[in-house]
Amino acid sequence: MSSMNSVGRPTAPVQTNDYVHPTLTGARGLLQDEALIFERDGWDKTGVDLPQATRPADDLDGLLRTAPIGLPGLSEPEAMRHYVRLSQKNHAIDLALYPLGSCTMKHNPRLNEKAARMAGFADLHPLQPQSTVQGALELIDRLAHWLKTLTGMPAVAMTPKAGAHGELCGLLAIKAAHEANGQGHRKTVLCPTSAHGTNPATAAFVGYSVVEIAQTADGRVDLADLEAKLNDQVAAIMVTNPNTCGLFERDVIEIARLTHAVGAYFYCDGANFNAIVGRVRPGDLGVDAMHINLHKTFSTPHGGGGPGAGPVVLSAALAPFAPAPWVVHDGTHYRLVEDQTGATAQAFGRMSAFHGQMGMFVRAYAYMRSHGADGLRQVAEDAVLNANYIKARLSDVMSPAFPDGPCMHEALFDDSWLEGTGVTTLDFAKAMIDEGFHPMTMYFPLVVHGAMLIEPTETESRQELDRFITALRALAGAAKAGEVDRFKGAPFHAPLRRLDETLAARKPRLRWRPETIPPLAAE
Ligand SMILES: *Cc1c(COP(=O)(O)O)cnc(C)c1O
């Protein structure tokens, strides 16, 4: 029953009791239907009047533009409204609970934002003389100290720009260490079946072949399978702890021992550090390298691909292979070490042009200082408590993937409870949008059929969790009562209906291509 609106996008159908007719304009309430900025008929306008250039052509050595520039022309209010309306169609952590598992979408405290905007941090240039940025270097050094203390690791590389970039940093350090030790022939990296996709992707990117480690029925690394696959060709294992099923790897010390016994390194994916921060030090578990997503554990904002920050803590064995630069204090001044000589001569180089994501460092440090050591410990405890509350309150209507025992920071359900209803995990997630909640992570980890992975984080109150749980319980009831239409066509109330997500992922149309660009009207 869906129809197309003026710019060819499907509009809402008329099926629910609330809506008798689709709107005539494609708008919803006060939210107008939004065309691409290029699709608005604004080619003949400019937002500003510039004086005619006095010497237009002769400085440009024949490079003067002859064709139209191809920028849409909108007035300031038109441009402003376009972008504000678009922003209203996005979901954000500042709008509501964002239950994505694995991604850790927690509140970004405004205090952090205030600190990051201080001119002494925000207005720095990365090429400024070091004598003029002593405070910024001190902050990087203090943050590094907190990260090393919280993880029990002796070194940290601050420059990686995200978790995945941190994985790359860790594996490059591992590769450099093996090469320096005459072990460059090692070509394999082991990853559990529940691994986040970035783990095998990073290993392959660095040139390793990836071998899967099986998982036990209770969602942990299968030790027997790990032992069978460990040999002198293995460069490293990559294990997430707590893992992507939301469970602590009970045998993690034995995993480290077995790994080290064959001369391989233990890369721990630390994306879930928020579940154990202040309670467990990965260094005590035998970890050699671990990235810390500041945008997860330490509450800095996730961006559309950035800017994130993924510092990597390193064991004593890997510390000499850390990328440049790092900060040292020589008694009176802070200094960036850029040259890798002496003990660090075989390190692999740099991860990024400058010194890392300064704005994120300030936010993460502000978060640490505002919580204090005891507060960070409580972060982990509350994150785990919230996830277990969700697990406990939904387990009678949905099916937990690992019903026995508590979970860590995320509650994982499978789709066996939907069997026979005609509703899939995808349908259920889409219906959540109609009820005002962003879906949880779906179909990940892959080892759990129709997975629904919910991570509330510590920043949600009991009241918020109850509202979320009430909505999910109501939906679960509707699915079991045979209200299939409510799910199959969902979302009904979102600006856009159900989209072909596979096509969008496989053949993304990222660029608008003009048929013809009308020339700008002469001033
Ligand atoms: C988020 C995540 C990553 C990747 O981190 P980015 O910062 O998004 O690059 C890797 N592993 C796990 C388990 C994650 O949740």
Coordinates of C-alpha atoms and ligand atoms in Angstrom, one line a residue:
M1 CA 0.0 0.0 0.0
S2 CA 2.9 2.3 0.0
S3 CA 3.1 5.1 -2.5
M4 CA 5.8 7.4 -3.7
N5 CA 6.2 11.0 -2.7
S6 CA 7.4 13.8 -4.9
V7 CA 11.0 12.9 -4.7
G8 CA 10.4 9.2 -5.3
R9 CA 10.7 7.9 -1.7
P10 CA 8.1 5.6 -0.4
T11 CA 5.7 7.2 2.0
A12 CA 3.6 5.9 4.9
P13 CA 0.8 3.5 4.2
V14 CA -2.6 3.8 5.7
Q15 CA -2.8 0.6 7.7
T16 CA -2.8 1.5 11.3
N17 CA -5.7 2.9 13.3
D18 CA -3.9 6.1 14.0
Y19 CA -3.5 7.1 10.4
V20 CA -6.5 7.2 8.2
H21 CA -4.8 8.9 5.3
P22 CA -1.2 9.4 4.2
T23 CA -0.6 13.1 4.3
L24 CA -0.9 15.0 1.0
T25 CA 2.7 16.4 1.2
G26 CA 4.6 13.5 2.6
A27 CA 5.2 15.4 5.9
R28 CA 4.7 13.9 9.4
G29 CA 3.4 16.2 12.0
L30 CA 5.5 19.3 11.8
L31 CA 8.4 17.4 10.1
Q32 CA 8.4 18.1 6.4
D33 CA 9.4 15.6 3.8
E34 CA 13.0 16.4 2.9
A35 CA 14.4 16.3 -0.6
L36 CA 18.2 16.2 -1.1
I37 CA 19.7 19.7 -1.1
F38 CA 20.4 19.2 -4.8
E39 CA 16.8 18.4 -5.5
R40 CA 15.5 21.6 -4.2
D41 CA 15.0 24.2 -6.9
G42 CA 17.6 26.5 -5.7
W43 CA 20.1 26.7 -8.5
D44 CA 19.6 30.3 -9.4
K45 CA 20.2 31.7 -5.9
T46 CA 23.2 32.5 -3.8
G47 CA 23.1 33.1 0.0
V48 CA 25.6 36.0 -0.2
D49 CA 26.3 38.9 -2.6
L50 CA 30.0 39.2 -3.4
P51 CA 31.4 42.2 -5.3
Q52 CA 32.6 41.6 -8.8
A53 CA 36.2 40.6 -8.8
T54 CA 38.3 43.4 -10.3
R55 CA 41.0 41.3 -12.0
P56 CA 39.1 38.1 -12.7
A57 CA 41.1 36.3 -15.3
D58 CA 44.6 37.3 -15.6
D59 CA 46.0 35.9 -12.3
L60 CA 44.7 32.4 -13.1
D61 CA 46.7 31.5 -16.1
G62 CA 43.8 30.3 -18.1
L63 CA 42.3 28.2 -15.3
L64 CA 39.2 30.4 -14.9
R65 CA 36.1 28.2 -14.5
T66 CA 33.9 28.2 -17.6
A67 CA 31.2 25.7 -16.5
P68 CA 28.9 26.2 -13.6
I69 CA 30.3 25.2 -10.2
G70 CA 27.4 22.8 -9.4
L71 CA 26.6 24.0 -5.9
P72 CA 22.9 24.4 -5.0
G73 CA 22.0 27.9 -4.2
L74 CA 19.9 28.4 -1.1
S75 CA 19.2 31.3 1.1
E76 CA 20.5 31.1 4.7
P77 CA 17.1 30.2 6.2
E78 CA 16.6 27.5 3.5
A79 CA 20.0 26.0 4.1
M80 CA 19.6 26.2 7.9
R81 CA 16.2 24.5 7.8
H82 CA 17.3 21.8 5.5
Y83 CA 20.1 20.7 7.9
V84 CA 18.0 21.1 11.1
R85 CA 15.2 19.0 9.6
L86 CA 17.7 16.3 8.6
S87 CA 19.1 16.4 12.1
Q88 CA 15.6 15.8 13.5
K89 CA 15.4 12.6 11.4
N90 CA 18.5 11.2 13.0
H91 CA 18.4 9.2 16.2
A92 CA 20.9 10.3 18.8
I93 CA 21.9 9.3 22.3
D94 CA 20.6 12.8 23.4
L95 CA 17.1 11.8 22.2
A96 CA 16.6 8.4 23.9
L97 CA 18.1 5.2 25.1
Y98 CA 20.3 3.7 22.3
P99 CA 20.4 0.0 23.1
L100 CA 22.9 -1.2 20.5
G101 CA 25.0 -4.0 21.9
S102 CA 28.8 -4.0 21.3
C103 CA 28.7 -0.3 20.4
T104 CA 28.3 1.0 23.9
M105 CA 26.2 4.1 23.3
K106 CA 26.3 6.0 26.6
H107 CA 25.5 9.5 27.5
N108 CA 28.3 12.1 26.6
P109 CA 28.5 14.3 29.7
R110 CA 28.3 18.0 28.9
L111 CA 31.1 18.7 31.4
N112 CA 33.5 16.8 29.0
E113 CA 32.2 19.0 26.1
K114 CA 32.9 22.1 28.1
A115 CA 36.5 21.0 28.8
A116 CA 37.1 20.1 25.2
R117 CA 36.0 23.5 24.0
M118 CA 38.5 25.4 26.2
A119 CA 40.6 27.5 23.9
G120 CA 43.8 26.1 25.2
F121 CA 42.8 22.7 23.9
A122 CA 40.4 23.4 21.1
D123 CA 42.5 26.1 19.2
L124 CA 45.8 24.2 19.2
H125 CA 47.6 23.5 15.9
P126 CA 49.3 20.1 15.8
L127 CA 52.5 21.7 14.4
Q128 CA 52.8 24.3 17.2
P129 CA 56.2 24.3 19.0
Q130 CA 56.0 21.9 21.9
S131 CA 57.0 24.6 24.4
T132 CA 53.7 26.3 23.7
V133 CA 51.5 23.2 24.2
Q134 CA 52.9 21.9 27.5
G135 CA 49.4 21.7 29.1
A136 CA 48.1 19.5 26.2
L137 CA 51.1 17.2 26.4
E138 CA 50.6 16.9 30.1
L139 CA 47.0 16.0 29.6
I140 CA 48.0 13.3 27.1
D141 CA 50.5 12.0 29.6
R142 CA 48.0 11.9 32.4
L143 CA 45.4 10.2 30.3
A144 CA 48.1 7.6 29.3
H145 CA 48.8 7.1 33.0
W146 CA 45.2 6.4 33.8
L147 CA 44.9 4.0 30.9
K148 CA 48.0 2.1 32.0
T149 CA 46.9 2.1 35.6
L150 CA 43.3 0.9 34.8
T151 CA 44.6 -1.9 32.6
G152 CA 47.7 -2.8 34.5
M153 CA 49.9 -2.5 31.4
P154 CA 53.2 -0.7 31.1
A155 CA 52.9 1.1 27.8
V156 CA 50.2 2.8 25.7
A157 CA 50.1 4.0 22.1
M158 CA 47.8 7.0 22.1
T159 CA 47.5 7.8 18.3
P160 CA 45.1 5.1 16.9
K161 CA 41.8 6.8 15.9
A162 CA 39.3 4.1 16.6
G163 CA 39.0 0.5 17.9
A164 CA 39.6 -1.0 14.5
H165 CA 42.6 1.3 14.0
G166 CA 43.8 0.2 17.5
E167 CA 43.6 -3.4 16.3
L168 CA 45.7 -2.5 13.4
C169 CA 48.2 -0.9 15.7
G170 CA 48.3 -3.9 18.0
L171 CA 48.8 -6.4 15.2
L172 CA 51.5 -4.3 13.5
A173 CA 53.3 -4.2 16.8
I174 CA 52.9 -8.0 17.2
K175 CA 54.2 -8.5 13.6
A176 CA 57.2 -6.2 14.3
A177 CA 58.0 -8.1 17.5
H178 CA 57.9 -11.4 15.7
E179 CA 60.1 -10.2 13.0
A180 CA 62.6 -8.7 15.5
N181 CA 62.7 -12.1 17.2
G182 CA 63.2 -14.2 14.1
Q183 CA 59.6 -15.3 14.1
G184 CA 58.5 -13.6 10.9
H185 CA 57.3 -16.9 9.4
R186 CA 54.2 -16.9 11.7
K187 CA 51.3 -16.3 9.5
T188 CA 48.1 -17.2 11.4
V189 CA 45.8 -15.3 13.7
L190 CA 43.1 -17.2 15.7
C191 CA 39.7 -15.5 16.3
P192 CA 36.6 -17.0 18.1
T193 CA 33.5 -17.5 16.0
S194 CA 31.8 -14.7 18.0
A195 CA 34.5 -12.1 17.1
H196 CA 33.5 -8.7 15.9
G197 CA 34.1 -8.4 12.2
T198 CA 36.9 -6.0 12.6
N199 CA 39.1 -8.7 14.2
P200 CA 39.5 -11.0 11.3
A201 CA 39.4 -8.1 8.9
T202 CA 42.4 -6.5 10.7
A203 CA 44.3 -9.7 10.8
A204 CA 43.7 -10.2 7.0
F205 CA 44.7 -6.6 6.3
V206 CA 48.0 -7.1 8.1
G207 CA 48.6 -10.2 5.9
Y208 CA 47.7 -13.0 8.3
S209 CA 45.4 -15.8 7.5
V210 CA 42.5 -16.2 10.0
V211 CA 41.5 -19.4 11.7
E212 CA 38.3 -19.7 13.7
I213 CA 38.2 -20.9 17.3
A214 CA 35.0 -22.8 18.2
Q215 CA 32.8 -21.7 20.9
T216 CA 31.3 -23.8 23.8
A217 CA 27.6 -24.3 24.3
D218 CA 27.8 -21.7 27.1
G219 CA 29.2 -19.0 24.8
R220 CA 32.9 -19.1 25.7
V221 CA 36.1 -19.9 23.8
D222 CA 36.4 -23.7 23.4
L223 CA 39.8 -24.4 25.1
A224 CA 40.2 -27.8 23.5
D225 CA 39.7 -26.3 20.0
L226 CA 42.1 -23.5 20.9
E227 CA 44.8 -25.9 22.0
A228 CA 44.4 -28.0 18.9
K229 CA 44.9 -24.9 16.7
L230 CA 47.8 -23.3 18.5
N231 CA 51.2 -24.0 17.0
D232 CA 54.4 -22.3 16.1
Q233 CA 52.8 -20.8 13.0
V234 CA 50.3 -18.7 15.1
A235 CA 51.3 -15.1 15.5
A236 CA 48.5 -14.1 17.8
I237 CA 45.0 -14.8 19.1
M238 CA 42.4 -12.1 19.1
V239 CA 39.8 -12.5 21.9
T240 CA 37.3 -10.1 23.1
N241 CA 36.7 -10.0 26.9
P242 CA 34.0 -9.8 28.0
N243 CA 33.1 -11.4 24.7
T244 CA 30.5 -10.3 22.2
C245 CA 27.9 -12.7 23.8
G246 CA 28.2 -10.4 26.8
L247 CA 30.0 -13.1 28.8
F248 CA 33.3 -13.0 30.7
E249 CA 35.8 -15.5 29.4
R250 CA 36.2 -17.6 32.5
D251 CA 39.3 -19.3 31.2
V252 CA 41.1 -16.2 30.1
I253 CA 44.2 -16.9 32.2
E254 CA 44.5 -20.3 30.7
I255 CA 43.9 -18.9 27.2
A256 CA 46.9 -16.5 27.8
R257 CA 49.0 -19.3 29.1
L258 CA 48.4 -21.6 26.2
T259 CA 49.0 -18.8 23.7
H260 CA 52.3 -17.8 25.3
A261 CA 53.4 -21.4 25.5
V262 CA 53.5 -21.5 21.6
G263 CA 55.2 -18.1 21.4
A264 CA 52.1 -16.3 20.2
Y265 CA 50.8 -13.0 21.5
F266 CA 47.4 -12.3 23.1
Y267 CA 45.5 -9.4 21.5
C268 CA 42.5 -8.6 23.6
D269 CA 39.7 -6.6 21.9
G270 CA 38.9 -4.2 24.7
A271 CA 35.7 -2.7 23.2
N272 CA 33.9 -4.1 26.2
F273 CA 36.2 -2.7 28.8
N274 CA 33.3 -0.7 30.2
A275 CA 32.1 -3.9 31.8
I276 CA 35.2 -4.5 33.9
V277 CA 36.9 -1.1 34.2
G278 CA 38.1 -0.6 37.8
R279 CA 37.4 -4.3 38.6
V280 CA 39.7 -6.3 36.4
R281 CA 43.1 -5.3 35.0
P282 CA 43.7 -7.0 31.6
G283 CA 47.5 -6.9 32.3
D284 CA 46.9 -9.4 35.2
L285 CA 45.2 -11.8 32.8
G286 CA 48.2 -12.1 30.4
V287 CA 47.0 -9.7 27.7
D288 CA 49.8 -8.4 25.4
A289 CA 47.9 -5.7 23.6
M290 CA 44.4 -4.2 23.9
H291 CA 42.6 -1.3 22.3
I292 CA 40.4 0.9 24.4
N293 CA 37.6 2.6 22.6
L294 CA 37.4 6.0 24.3
H295 CA 34.1 6.5 22.6
K296 CA 32.7 3.5 24.4
T297 CA 34.2 3.0 27.8
F298 CA 35.1 6.6 28.5
S299 CA 31.9 8.2 27.0
T300 CA 33.4 10.4 24.2
P301 CA 30.9 10.8 21.4
H302 CA 30.7 8.3 18.5
G303 CA 30.7 10.1 15.3
G304 CA 29.7 9.2 11.8
G305 CA 33.0 7.3 11.4
G306 CA 34.9 9.7 13.6
P307 CA 36.5 11.3 15.4
G308 CA 37.0 8.3 17.7
A309 CA 40.0 7.3 19.6
G310 CA 41.4 3.9 20.3
P311 CA 44.6 3.9 22.4
V312 CA 46.3 0.6 22.6
V313 CA 47.9 -0.6 25.8
L314 CA 50.9 -2.9 25.4
S315 CA 52.8 -5.4 27.5
A316 CA 56.5 -5.1 28.3
A317 CA 57.2 -7.5 25.4
L318 CA 55.4 -5.3 22.9
A319 CA 56.2 -1.9 24.4
P320 CA 59.4 -1.4 22.3
F321 CA 57.3 -1.8 19.1
A322 CA 54.8 1.0 19.9
P323 CA 54.3 3.6 17.2
A324 CA 55.7 7.1 17.5
P325 CA 55.1 9.6 19.0
W326 CA 54.8 9.3 22.7
V327 CA 55.1 11.8 25.5
V328 CA 58.0 11.9 28.0
H329 CA 58.6 14.2 30.9
D330 CA 62.3 15.1 31.3
G331 CA 62.0 16.7 34.8
T332 CA 60.9 20.1 33.7
H333 CA 59.2 19.8 30.3
Y334 CA 56.9 17.4 28.4
R335 CA 58.3 16.3 25.1
L336 CA 57.1 14.2 22.2
V337 CA 59.5 11.5 21.2
E338 CA 59.3 11.2 17.4
D339 CA 62.5 9.3 16.5
Q340 CA 62.5 5.6 17.0
T341 CA 66.1 4.7 17.7
G342 CA 67.9 2.4 20.2
A343 CA 65.6 0.0 21.9
T344 CA 62.6 1.1 19.7
A345 CA 64.5 1.0 16.4
Q346 CA 62.4 -2.0 15.2
A347 CA 59.0 -0.4 15.9
F348 CA 56.8 -0.2 12.8
G349 CA 56.5 3.6 12.4
R350 CA 53.5 5.8 13.0
M351 CA 49.7 5.3 13.1
S352 CA 48.8 8.8 12.2
A353 CA 50.3 12.1 11.1
F354 CA 50.1 13.8 14.5
H355 CA 49.5 13.0 18.1
G356 CA 46.0 11.5 18.2
Q357 CA 42.5 12.9 18.8
M358 CA 43.1 15.7 21.2
G359 CA 39.5 16.6 21.7
M360 CA 38.7 13.0 22.6
F361 CA 41.6 12.9 25.0
V362 CA 40.3 15.9 26.8
R363 CA 36.7 14.4 27.0
A364 CA 38.0 11.0 28.2
Y365 CA 40.2 12.6 30.8
A366 CA 37.4 14.8 32.1
Y367 CA 35.2 11.7 32.4
M368 CA 37.9 9.9 34.4
R369 CA 38.5 12.8 36.7
S370 CA 34.8 13.5 37.3
H371 CA 34.2 9.8 38.2
G372 CA 37.4 9.2 40.1
A373 CA 38.8 5.7 40.6
D374 CA 35.8 4.5 42.7
G375 CA 33.3 6.1 40.2
L376 CA 34.8 4.2 37.3
R377 CA 34.5 1.0 39.2
Q378 CA 30.8 1.9 39.7
V379 CA 30.4 2.5 36.0
A380 CA 31.3 -1.2 35.4
E381 CA 29.1 -2.4 38.2
D382 CA 26.1 -0.3 37.1
A383 CA 26.5 -1.3 33.4
V384 CA 26.4 -4.9 34.4
L385 CA 23.5 -4.4 36.8
N386 CA 21.4 -2.7 34.1
A387 CA 22.1 -5.4 31.6
N388 CA 21.1 -8.1 34.1
Y389 CA 17.9 -6.2 34.9
I390 CA 16.9 -6.2 31.3
K391 CA 17.8 -9.9 31.0
A392 CA 15.8 -10.8 34.1
R393 CA 12.8 -8.8 33.1
L394 CA 12.6 -10.0 29.5
S395 CA 13.5 -13.6 29.9
D396 CA 10.0 -14.8 30.4
V397 CA 8.8 -13.4 27.1
M398 CA 11.9 -13.5 25.0
S399 CA 14.6 -16.3 24.9
P400 CA 18.0 -15.5 26.4
A401 CA 20.7 -17.0 24.3
F402 CA 22.6 -18.1 27.4
P403 CA 20.0 -18.5 30.1
D404 CA 22.3 -19.8 32.8
G405 CA 23.9 -17.3 35.1
P406 CA 24.2 -13.6 34.8
C407 CA 25.5 -11.7 31.8
M408 CA 28.1 -8.9 31.8
H409 CA 27.2 -5.5 30.3
E410 CA 24.9 -6.7 27.5
A411 CA 21.9 -9.1 27.4
L412 CA 21.7 -11.4 24.4
F413 CA 18.5 -13.0 23.1
D414 CA 18.0 -15.4 20.2
D415 CA 14.9 -15.7 18.1
S416 CA 13.6 -19.1 19.2
W417 CA 10.8 -17.3 21.1
L418 CA 9.6 -15.9 17.8
E419 CA 9.2 -19.4 16.2
G420 CA 5.8 -19.9 14.7
T421 CA 4.8 -16.2 15.0
G422 CA 5.8 -15.3 11.4
V423 CA 7.8 -12.4 12.9
T424 CA 11.6 -12.2 12.4
T425 CA 14.3 -10.4 14.4
L426 CA 14.3 -7.8 11.6
D427 CA 10.5 -7.3 11.8
F428 CA 10.7 -7.0 15.6
A429 CA 13.5 -4.4 15.4
K430 CA 11.5 -2.3 12.9
A431 CA 8.4 -2.4 15.1
M432 CA 10.6 -1.0 17.9
I433 CA 11.2 2.1 15.8
D434 CA 7.4 2.7 15.7
E435 CA 7.3 2.4 19.5
G436 CA 10.0 5.1 19.9
F437 CA 13.1 3.0 20.5
H438 CA 16.1 2.5 18.4
P439 CA 16.6 -1.2 17.7
M440 CA 19.2 -3.3 19.5
T441 CA 22.1 -4.8 17.6
M442 CA 20.6 -7.5 15.4
Y443 CA 22.0 -10.7 13.9
F444 CA 25.3 -10.2 15.8
P445 CA 27.1 -12.2 17.1
L446 CA 26.6 -14.5 14.2
V447 CA 26.9 -17.6 16.4
V448 CA 23.4 -16.9 17.9
H449 CA 20.4 -17.4 15.6
G450 CA 18.5 -14.2 15.0
A451 CA 20.5 -12.5 17.7
M452 CA 19.2 -9.4 19.6
L453 CA 22.0 -7.9 21.6
I454 CA 20.9 -5.2 24.1
E455 CA 23.4 -3.0 25.9
P456 CA 21.7 -0.4 28.1
T457 CA 25.0 1.0 29.6
E458 CA 25.2 2.5 33.1
T459 CA 23.8 5.9 32.1
E460 CA 20.1 4.7 31.9
S461 CA 18.0 5.1 34.9
R462 CA 15.6 2.4 36.3
Q463 CA 12.7 4.5 34.9
E464 CA 14.2 4.6 31.4
L465 CA 14.9 0.9 31.5
D466 CA 11.3 0.2 32.6
R467 CA 9.9 2.2 29.7
F468 CA 12.1 0.2 27.3
I469 CA 11.2 -3.1 28.9
T470 CA 7.5 -2.2 28.9
A471 CA 7.6 -1.5 25.1
L472 CA 9.5 -4.7 24.4
R473 CA 7.1 -6.8 26.5
A474 CA 4.1 -5.2 24.7
L475 CA 5.7 -5.9 21.3
A476 CA 6.5 -9.5 22.3
G477 CA 2.9 -9.9 23.4
A478 CA 1.7 -8.6 20.0
A479 CA 4.0 -10.9 18.1
K480 CA 2.7 -13.9 20.1
A481 CA -0.9 -12.8 19.6
G482 CA -0.5 -13.0 15.9
E483 CA -0.4 -9.3 15.1
V484 CA 1.9 -10.0 12.2
D485 CA 0.9 -6.9 10.2
R486 CA 2.2 -4.6 12.9
F487 CA 5.6 -6.1 12.3
K488 CA 5.8 -7.0 8.7
G489 CA 5.1 -3.4 7.5
A490 CA 7.0 -1.6 10.2
P491 CA 8.2 1.0 10.6
F492 CA 4.9 2.8 9.9
H493 CA 5.6 6.0 11.7
A494 CA 9.2 6.7 10.7
P495 CA 10.0 9.3 8.0
L496 CA 11.0 6.5 5.7
R497 CA 9.6 3.0 5.5
R498 CA 11.3 -0.3 5.2
L499 CA 14.3 0.1 3.0
D500 CA 16.3 -2.4 1.0
E501 CA 19.2 -2.5 3.4
T502 CA 21.1 -5.2 1.5
L503 CA 21.1 -3.1 -1.7
A504 CA 22.1 0.0 0.3
A505 CA 25.0 -1.8 1.8
R506 CA 26.1 -3.6 -1.4
K507 CA 25.5 -0.7 -3.8
P508 CA 25.6 2.4 -1.8
R509 CA 24.6 5.5 -3.8
L510 CA 26.9 8.0 -2.1
R511 CA 27.0 10.7 -4.7
W512 CA 24.3 12.7 -6.3
R513 CA 24.9 12.9 -10.0
P514 CA 23.4 15.8 -11.9
E515 CA 21.6 15.4 -15.2
T516 CA 22.5 19.0 -16.0
I517 CA 23.6 21.8 -13.7
P518 CA 21.7 25.0 -14.5
P519 CA 24.1 27.9 -14.7
L520 CA 24.0 30.4 -11.9
A521 CA 22.0 33.5 -12.8
A522 CA 24.2 36.5 -13.5
E523 CA 24.2 38.9 -10.6
Ligands
LIG1 C1 33.1 -1.3 18.4 C2 33.9 -2.6 18.4 C3 35.1 -2.7 17.6 C4 35.5 -1.6 16.6 O1 35.7 -0.3 17.2 P1 35.6 1.0 16.4 O2 36.0 2.0 17.4 O3 34.1 1.1 16.0 O4 36.5 0.9 15.2 C5 35.8 -3.8 17.7 N1 35.4 -4.9 18.4 C6 34.3 -4.8 19.2 C7 33.9 -6.0 20.0 C8 33.5 -3.7 19.2 O5 32.3 -3.6 19.9

